[in-house]
Coordinates of C-alpha atoms and ligand atoms in Angstrom, one line a residue:
M1 CA -0.1 -0.1 -0.1
E2 CA 1.3 3.5 -0.8
P3 CA 2.4 5.0 2.4
E4 CA 0.3 8.3 3.4
R5 CA 2.1 11.4 2.4
L6 CA 2.9 14.1 5.0
S7 CA 1.6 17.7 4.1
N8 CA 4.4 20.3 3.7
R9 CA 3.9 21.8 6.9
E10 CA 3.7 18.4 8.8
A11 CA 6.9 17.3 7.0
L12 CA 8.9 20.4 7.7
L13 CA 7.9 20.3 11.3
E14 CA 8.8 16.8 11.6
R15 CA 12.0 17.3 9.9
I16 CA 13.2 20.3 11.8
S17 CA 12.0 18.6 15.2
S18 CA 14.0 15.6 13.9
G19 CA 17.0 18.0 14.2
C20 CA 15.9 19.0 17.7
H21 CA 18.6 16.8 19.4
E22 CA 20.4 13.6 19.3
L23 CA 18.6 10.8 17.8
D24 CA 19.4 7.3 18.4
G25 CA 18.1 3.6 18.5
P26 CA 14.6 2.3 17.1
K27 CA 12.6 5.6 17.7
A28 CA 15.1 7.6 15.5
V29 CA 14.6 4.8 12.7
G30 CA 10.8 5.3 13.0
V31 CA 11.2 9.0 12.3
S32 CA 13.6 8.5 9.3
A33 CA 11.2 6.0 8.0
S34 CA 8.5 8.3 7.8
L35 CA 10.7 11.0 6.3
A36 CA 11.8 8.9 3.7
Q37 CA 8.6 9.3 2.0
L38 CA 9.3 12.8 1.3
D39 CA 10.6 14.0 -2.2
S40 CA 13.6 16.2 -1.6
P41 CA 15.6 17.1 1.3
V42 CA 14.9 20.2 3.6
R43 CA 17.8 22.6 3.1
I44 CA 18.8 23.8 6.7
C45 CA 20.8 27.0 7.8
L46 CA 22.2 26.3 11.3
V47 CA 23.0 29.3 13.3
G48 CA 25.5 28.9 16.5
L49 CA 28.0 25.9 16.5
G50 CA 28.6 25.6 20.1
R51 CA 27.3 22.7 22.4
A52 CA 23.7 22.9 21.1
G53 CA 24.7 23.3 17.6
A54 CA 26.7 20.2 17.8
F55 CA 23.6 18.2 19.0
H56 CA 21.8 19.4 16.0
M57 CA 24.6 18.4 13.7
Q58 CA 24.6 14.9 15.1
S59 CA 21.0 14.8 14.3
L60 CA 21.5 16.1 10.7
R61 CA 24.0 13.3 10.3
F62 CA 21.7 10.9 11.6
V63 CA 18.6 11.6 9.5
G64 CA 21.1 11.8 6.4
A65 CA 21.4 14.0 3.4
R66 CA 18.6 12.7 1.7
V67 CA 16.3 14.0 4.6
A68 CA 17.9 17.1 5.6
Q69 CA 20.9 19.0 3.6
L70 CA 23.0 21.4 5.8
V71 CA 23.4 24.4 3.1
C72 CA 24.8 27.1 5.5
V73 CA 26.4 27.3 8.9
V74 CA 26.6 30.4 10.7
D75 CA 28.5 31.5 13.6
T76 CA 30.2 34.7 14.8
N77 CA 33.3 32.9 15.3
L78 CA 33.7 32.7 11.3
E79 CA 36.7 30.4 11.7
L80 CA 34.5 28.0 13.5
A81 CA 31.8 28.2 10.8
R82 CA 34.3 27.5 8.0
R83 CA 35.8 24.5 9.8
T84 CA 32.3 23.1 10.5
A85 CA 31.1 23.5 6.8
T86 CA 34.5 21.8 5.7
E87 CA 34.1 19.0 8.2
F88 CA 30.6 18.4 7.6
A89 CA 31.7 17.4 4.2
A90 CA 28.9 18.8 2.3
S91 CA 30.4 20.1 -0.9
D92 CA 27.9 22.9 -1.3
C93 CA 27.7 24.0 2.6
V94 CA 28.7 27.7 3.1
A95 CA 29.9 29.4 6.1
R96 CA 28.8 32.7 7.2
A97 CA 29.3 35.0 10.4
T98 CA 25.9 36.3 10.7
L99 CA 22.3 35.2 9.6
E100 CA 21.9 38.8 8.5
E101 CA 24.5 38.1 5.8
V102 CA 22.6 34.9 4.9
M103 CA 19.4 36.7 4.3
A104 CA 21.0 39.6 2.3
D105 CA 22.3 37.1 -0.1
V106 CA 19.0 36.4 -2.2
A107 CA 20.3 33.4 -3.9
L108 CA 21.7 31.7 -0.7
A109 CA 18.5 32.7 1.3
G110 CA 16.3 31.0 -1.5
R111 CA 18.2 27.8 -0.8
V112 CA 17.3 27.7 2.9
D113 CA 14.0 26.2 3.6
A114 CA 14.5 26.1 7.4
I115 CA 16.8 27.6 10.0
I116 CA 17.9 26.2 13.3
I117 CA 18.9 28.7 15.7
A118 CA 21.2 27.4 18.4
S119 CA 23.2 30.4 19.1
T120 CA 23.3 32.1 22.8
T121 CA 20.1 33.0 24.3
D122 CA 20.5 36.6 23.8
T123 CA 20.3 36.2 20.1
H124 CA 17.3 34.2 19.9
Y125 CA 14.8 37.1 19.7
G126 CA 16.5 39.2 17.0
L127 CA 17.3 35.8 14.8
C128 CA 13.6 34.6 15.1
K129 CA 12.4 37.7 13.9
L130 CA 14.8 37.5 11.2
A131 CA 13.9 34.0 10.2
L132 CA 10.3 34.2 10.5
S133 CA 10.1 37.6 8.7
A134 CA 11.6 35.8 5.6
S135 CA 9.0 32.9 6.0
K136 CA 11.6 30.5 6.8
A137 CA 10.7 27.4 9.0
T138 CA 12.0 28.1 12.4
F139 CA 13.6 26.0 15.1
T140 CA 14.9 28.0 18.0
E141 CA 16.7 26.7 21.1
K142 CA 15.0 27.6 24.2
P143 CA 14.4 30.1 25.7
I144 CA 13.2 32.5 22.9
S145 CA 14.0 35.3 25.3
H146 CA 14.3 36.0 29.1
H147 CA 11.9 39.0 28.4
A148 CA 7.9 38.2 28.4
E149 CA 7.3 40.9 25.9
E150 CA 9.8 39.7 23.4
V151 CA 8.4 35.8 23.9
D152 CA 5.1 37.3 23.0
E153 CA 6.3 39.4 20.1
V154 CA 8.0 36.4 18.4
I155 CA 5.0 34.1 19.2
C156 CA 2.6 36.6 17.5
L157 CA 4.9 36.8 14.6
A158 CA 5.4 33.1 14.2
K159 CA 1.4 32.8 14.4
A160 CA 1.1 35.5 11.7
A161 CA 3.9 34.1 9.5
R162 CA 2.9 32.4 6.3
A163 CA 4.8 30.6 3.3
P164 CA 3.5 29.8 -0.2
L165 CA 1.7 26.5 -0.4
P166 CA 4.1 23.5 -1.8
A167 CA 3.1 23.9 -5.4
A168 CA 4.2 27.8 -5.5
A169 CA 7.3 26.9 -3.3
A170 CA 8.3 24.4 -6.1
K171 CA 7.9 26.8 -8.8
R172 CA 10.1 29.4 -7.0
R173 CA 12.6 26.6 -6.6
E174 CA 12.6 25.9 -10.0
E175 CA 12.4 29.6 -11.6
G176 CA 14.2 31.5 -8.6
P177 CA 12.8 33.8 -6.0
E178 CA 11.5 36.0 -8.8
A179 CA 9.0 33.7 -10.0
T180 CA 5.5 34.9 -9.9
T181 CA 3.4 32.4 -7.9
Q182 CA -0.5 32.1 -7.5
G183 CA -2.1 30.2 -4.8
G184 CA -2.6 29.7 -1.2
C185 CA -0.3 30.0 1.8
E186 CA 0.4 28.0 4.9
Q187 CA 1.5 28.8 8.3
V188 CA 5.4 28.7 8.8
P189 CA 6.5 26.0 11.0
F190 CA 8.0 27.3 14.3
L191 CA 9.4 25.1 17.1
V192 CA 11.0 26.0 20.4
G193 CA 13.8 23.6 21.8
Y194 CA 11.6 22.1 24.9
Q195 CA 12.3 18.8 23.1
R196 CA 10.4 16.6 25.9
R197 CA 7.1 18.1 24.2
C198 CA 8.1 15.8 21.3
D199 CA 8.5 12.7 23.3
R200 CA 5.5 10.6 22.9
N201 CA 5.7 9.3 26.6
F202 CA 5.5 12.7 27.8
R203 CA 2.7 13.7 25.3
A204 CA 0.4 10.9 26.6
P205 CA 0.0 12.2 30.2
R206 CA -1.0 15.2 28.9
H207 CA -3.8 14.2 26.6
R208 CA -5.1 11.7 29.5
A209 CA -4.8 14.5 32.1
A210 CA -6.8 16.8 29.8
G211 CA -9.5 14.2 29.7
G212 CA -8.4 12.0 26.9
C213 CA -9.0 8.8 28.8
Q214 CA -12.0 7.5 30.2
E215 CA -10.9 7.8 33.8
P216 CA -9.0 11.1 33.7
P217 CA -6.9 11.1 37.0
N218 CA -6.8 14.8 37.3
S219 CA -10.5 15.6 37.2
R220 CA -9.8 17.6 40.2
P221 CA -6.4 19.3 40.7
G222 CA -4.0 17.0 42.3
S223 CA -0.4 16.8 42.6
L224 CA 2.3 16.4 40.0
S225 CA 6.0 15.5 40.2
V226 CA 8.5 16.0 37.7
G227 CA 12.1 14.4 38.4
A228 CA 14.9 15.0 36.1
L229 CA 18.6 13.9 36.3
R230 CA 21.3 14.7 33.8
D231 CA 24.8 13.8 33.3
L232 CA 26.1 17.0 32.5
I233 CA 29.1 16.9 34.6
A234 CA 30.7 14.2 32.9
D235 CA 31.7 15.9 29.7
G236 CA 32.2 19.3 31.4
A237 CA 29.3 20.6 29.5
L238 CA 27.7 23.4 31.4
S239 CA 25.4 25.5 29.2
S240 CA 26.2 29.0 28.5
E241 CA 22.7 29.6 30.2
P242 CA 22.8 31.4 33.5
G243 CA 22.5 28.5 36.2
I244 CA 20.6 25.3 36.8
F245 CA 17.2 27.2 37.1
H246 CA 17.4 28.6 33.4
D247 CA 19.3 26.0 32.0
M248 CA 18.0 22.7 33.4
L249 CA 14.7 23.3 35.4
S250 CA 13.3 25.5 32.6
H251 CA 12.8 22.2 30.7
D252 CA 10.9 20.7 33.8
F253 CA 8.7 24.1 34.3
D254 CA 7.9 23.8 30.7
M255 CA 6.9 20.1 31.2
I256 CA 4.4 21.0 34.1
H257 CA 2.8 23.9 31.9
F258 CA 2.6 21.4 28.9
L259 CA 0.8 18.8 31.1
T260 CA -1.5 21.2 33.0
S261 CA -1.6 24.6 30.9
E262 CA -1.1 26.3 34.3
I263 CA 1.4 28.7 35.7
P264 CA 2.1 28.7 39.3
D265 CA 1.5 31.5 41.8
E266 CA 4.1 30.6 44.3
V267 CA 7.4 29.0 44.4
F268 CA 9.8 27.6 47.0
T269 CA 13.1 26.1 46.5
V270 CA 15.7 24.1 48.4
G271 CA 19.1 23.4 46.7
H272 CA 22.5 22.1 47.6
C273 CA 25.9 21.9 45.8
Y274 CA 28.0 19.0 45.8
D275 CA 30.4 20.0 43.1
P276 CA 32.8 22.7 43.7
A277 CA 33.3 23.8 40.3
I278 CA 29.6 24.5 40.0
A279 CA 29.8 26.2 43.5
A280 CA 32.2 28.4 42.3
L281 CA 29.9 29.7 39.7
D282 CA 27.5 30.6 42.7
D283 CA 25.1 27.8 41.5
V284 CA 23.8 24.5 42.7
D285 CA 23.6 21.0 41.4
T286 CA 20.8 19.5 43.3
V287 CA 17.5 21.2 43.7
V288 CA 13.9 20.5 44.8
V289 CA 11.2 23.1 44.1
T290 CA 7.6 23.2 45.1
L291 CA 5.0 24.9 43.0
R292 CA 1.7 26.0 44.2
Y293 CA -1.1 27.0 41.7
A294 CA -4.3 28.7 42.0
S295 CA -6.4 25.8 41.1
G296 CA -5.1 24.0 44.1
L297 CA -2.5 22.0 42.1
L298 CA 0.7 21.5 43.9
A299 CA 3.9 20.3 41.9
T300 CA 7.4 19.4 42.6
V301 CA 10.4 19.4 40.4
D302 CA 13.2 17.3 41.7
S303 CA 16.5 17.7 39.7
S304 CA 20.1 17.1 39.8
R305 CA 22.8 17.5 37.5
V306 CA 24.5 14.3 38.6
A307 CA 23.3 11.0 37.1
A308 CA 25.9 8.2 36.9
Y309 CA 23.8 6.2 34.4
G310 CA 23.0 9.1 32.0
Y311 CA 19.9 11.1 31.5
D312 CA 16.6 10.2 33.3
Q313 CA 13.3 12.0 33.6
R314 CA 10.0 11.1 34.9
V315 CA 6.5 12.4 35.5
E316 CA 3.9 11.3 38.1
V317 CA 0.4 12.9 38.0
F318 CA -1.6 12.2 41.1
G319 CA -5.4 13.0 41.1
E320 CA -9.0 12.1 42.4
R321 CA -9.5 8.9 40.4
G322 CA -5.9 7.6 39.9
M323 CA -2.5 8.4 38.8
L324 CA -0.2 8.5 35.6
T325 CA 3.3 7.9 35.4
A326 CA 5.7 8.4 32.5
Q327 CA 9.6 8.1 32.1
N328 CA 12.1 8.1 29.2
E329 CA 12.1 4.9 27.0
S330 CA 14.9 2.2 27.2
R331 CA 17.1 2.1 24.0
H332 CA 16.2 -1.7 23.2
T333 CA 14.2 -4.3 25.1
V334 CA 17.0 -6.7 25.2
E335 CA 17.2 -8.2 28.7
L336 CA 20.1 -10.1 30.3
A337 CA 19.5 -12.4 33.2
T338 CA 22.5 -13.7 35.0
A339 CA 23.2 -14.8 38.7
A340 CA 23.5 -11.2 39.3
G341 CA 19.8 -10.3 38.4
M342 CA 18.2 -8.7 35.6
P343 CA 19.5 -5.2 35.1
P344 CA 17.4 -3.0 33.0
P345 CA 18.5 -1.9 29.6
P346 CA 20.1 1.7 29.3
P347 CA 18.0 4.6 29.0
P348 CA 18.2 6.4 25.6
P349 CA 20.3 9.5 25.3
P350 CA 18.6 12.9 25.8
G351 CA 16.4 14.1 23.3
M352 CA 13.4 13.7 21.1
T353 CA 12.1 10.2 20.3
E354 CA 9.5 10.9 17.8
G355 CA 6.6 13.1 16.9
V356 CA 6.0 16.8 16.4
A357 CA 5.9 19.3 19.2
D358 CA 3.5 21.8 20.1
P359 CA 4.5 24.4 17.7
M360 CA 4.1 27.3 20.1
S361 CA 5.7 25.7 22.9
E362 CA 6.7 28.6 25.1
H363 CA 4.7 30.6 27.6
A364 CA 5.9 33.9 28.2
L365 CA 5.8 33.5 31.9
L366 CA 7.9 30.3 32.0
G367 CA 11.0 32.5 32.4
A368 CA 9.4 34.1 35.5
V369 CA 9.1 30.5 37.2
A370 CA 12.9 30.0 36.8
R371 CA 13.6 33.4 38.0
A372 CA 11.3 32.9 41.1
A373 CA 12.9 29.4 41.8
E374 CA 16.4 30.8 41.8
R375 CA 15.3 33.9 44.0
S376 CA 13.6 31.5 46.4
W377 CA 16.8 29.3 46.6
R378 CA 19.0 32.6 47.1
E379 CA 16.7 34.2 49.5
G380 CA 15.3 31.1 51.3
R381 CA 11.7 31.9 51.4
N382 CA 8.4 31.5 49.2
V383 CA 8.7 33.8 46.1
K384 CA 5.4 34.8 44.5
L385 CA 5.5 34.9 40.7
A386 CA 4.2 38.3 40.7
E387 CA 7.3 39.5 42.2
V388 CA 9.3 38.4 39.2
A389 CA 7.0 38.4 36.4
Ligands
NAD401 N1 17.3 22.3 24.4 C1 18.3 21.9 25.2 O1 18.2 21.0 25.9 C2 19.4 22.8 25.3 C3 20.8 22.2 25.6 C4 21.7 22.9 25.5 C5 21.7 24.3 25.1 N2 20.6 24.9 24.8 C6 20.5 26.3 24.2 O2 21.2 26.3 23.2 C7 21.5 27.9 23.2 C8 23.4 27.7 22.9 O3 23.7 27.0 24.0 P1 25.2 26.2 23.9 O4 25.4 25.6 25.1 O5 25.4 25.7 22.6 O6 26.3 27.9 23.9 P2 27.6 28.0 23.3 O7 28.1 28.9 24.0 O8 28.5 26.6 23.6 O9 27.6 28.2 21.8 C9 26.8 29.2 21.2 C10 27.4 29.5 19.9 O10 26.9 30.6 19.2 C11 27.7 31.6 18.8 N3 26.9 32.8 18.5 C12 26.8 33.7 19.4 N4 26.0 34.8 18.8 C13 25.9 34.5 17.5 C14 25.2 35.2 16.5 N5 24.6 36.2 16.8 N6 25.2 34.6 15.4 C15 25.6 33.3 15.1 N7 26.4 32.6 16.1 C16 26.4 33.3 17.3 C17 28.8 31.4 19.4 O11 30.1 32.1 18.8 C18 28.8 30.2 19.9 O12 29.7 29.4 19.2 C19 21.3 28.5 24.7 O13 20.1 29.4 24.3 C20 20.8 27.2 25.2 O14 19.9 27.6 26.2 C21 19.3 24.2 24.7

């Protein structure tokens, strides 16, 4: 039977979200199997070639040039961009120092279908505006901005951004950007790098908590617990983001919002630092945050940078009629039973497994939750969200 074809928008969303993070194992094969039904590769411009940029290049290598073609790499460190373009071994991949230069070059800009923004956070707002104004499918690393009004502005722009439907786009591709095209438009795909939203394991509790199952456990506000452990110290890979609340816990605050659509009123944090290198940065590596919501919902986030076995995330939702739990998928289902017992298979590497994210995946107040959690740790008291929003 002929496999069902994806619409242009679905295809682009799926393709750029497959570039979201490291892909590995059977789930990733599932993604590329559906992508293999597409006619031509998505041509990608990757902006920012640091740690996050390296994740994206790993994903692009994984899905292969038949699915996603890296046509341009951009970094203000032009030497790094040139080296990356050469090392990526794509003969027609060019290096530029800024996205403005790419967009000003009409021929080069015309060769770009999608832009991945993985530069430092302070640049996301301007680069998102540039990419969306040019109607390019856009994936930006999180967060869009630390300023709520900038987040709102980018989301409004993304909602309004339109691109020509596939037939018109194909004509432009053949005849160049000057081609006169007729026909409709579709919304430009836009994704933010909260990759756990893409994971089917964390999407399922959301649908159920929202009433998608016959016995929704959360018909009345209950409690919710999000746990996350990440092995970021092993490779010395601390993000350029300012501290654990913004770099790591922002994913957990996003997950609670994704599951409940609620924003807390009040936050209380306790934290400890075991690692002297992190303590020297005036930061902590182990944190428990309690969040109180107007609906009565209580949530906790329990997070540590230390996880000897890798990457581990879990969600528990407790409600009036039952509970839901979700966790990362295993890399495989092979079980080894010996006199030592039956150790579980290793967890997958961090990142998305499959699926398409909620396109508008950032609430303007999520940054305030991270700021409130940090202030609560620093000042040792409850912090109302209104104090930092
Ligand atoms: N979703 C996730 O799990 C995740 C993980 C890591 C990082 N991130 C996000 O990715 C972003 C980058 O983090 P990182 O750790 O890779 O930082 P990094 O410092 O390692 O790399 C940033 C790169 O961007 C380049 N750059 C800066 N301004 C630029 C500009 N205007 N144009 C082009 N290039 C520019 C820098 O030269 C550098 O090479 C941050 O916003 C961070 O929050 C997200």
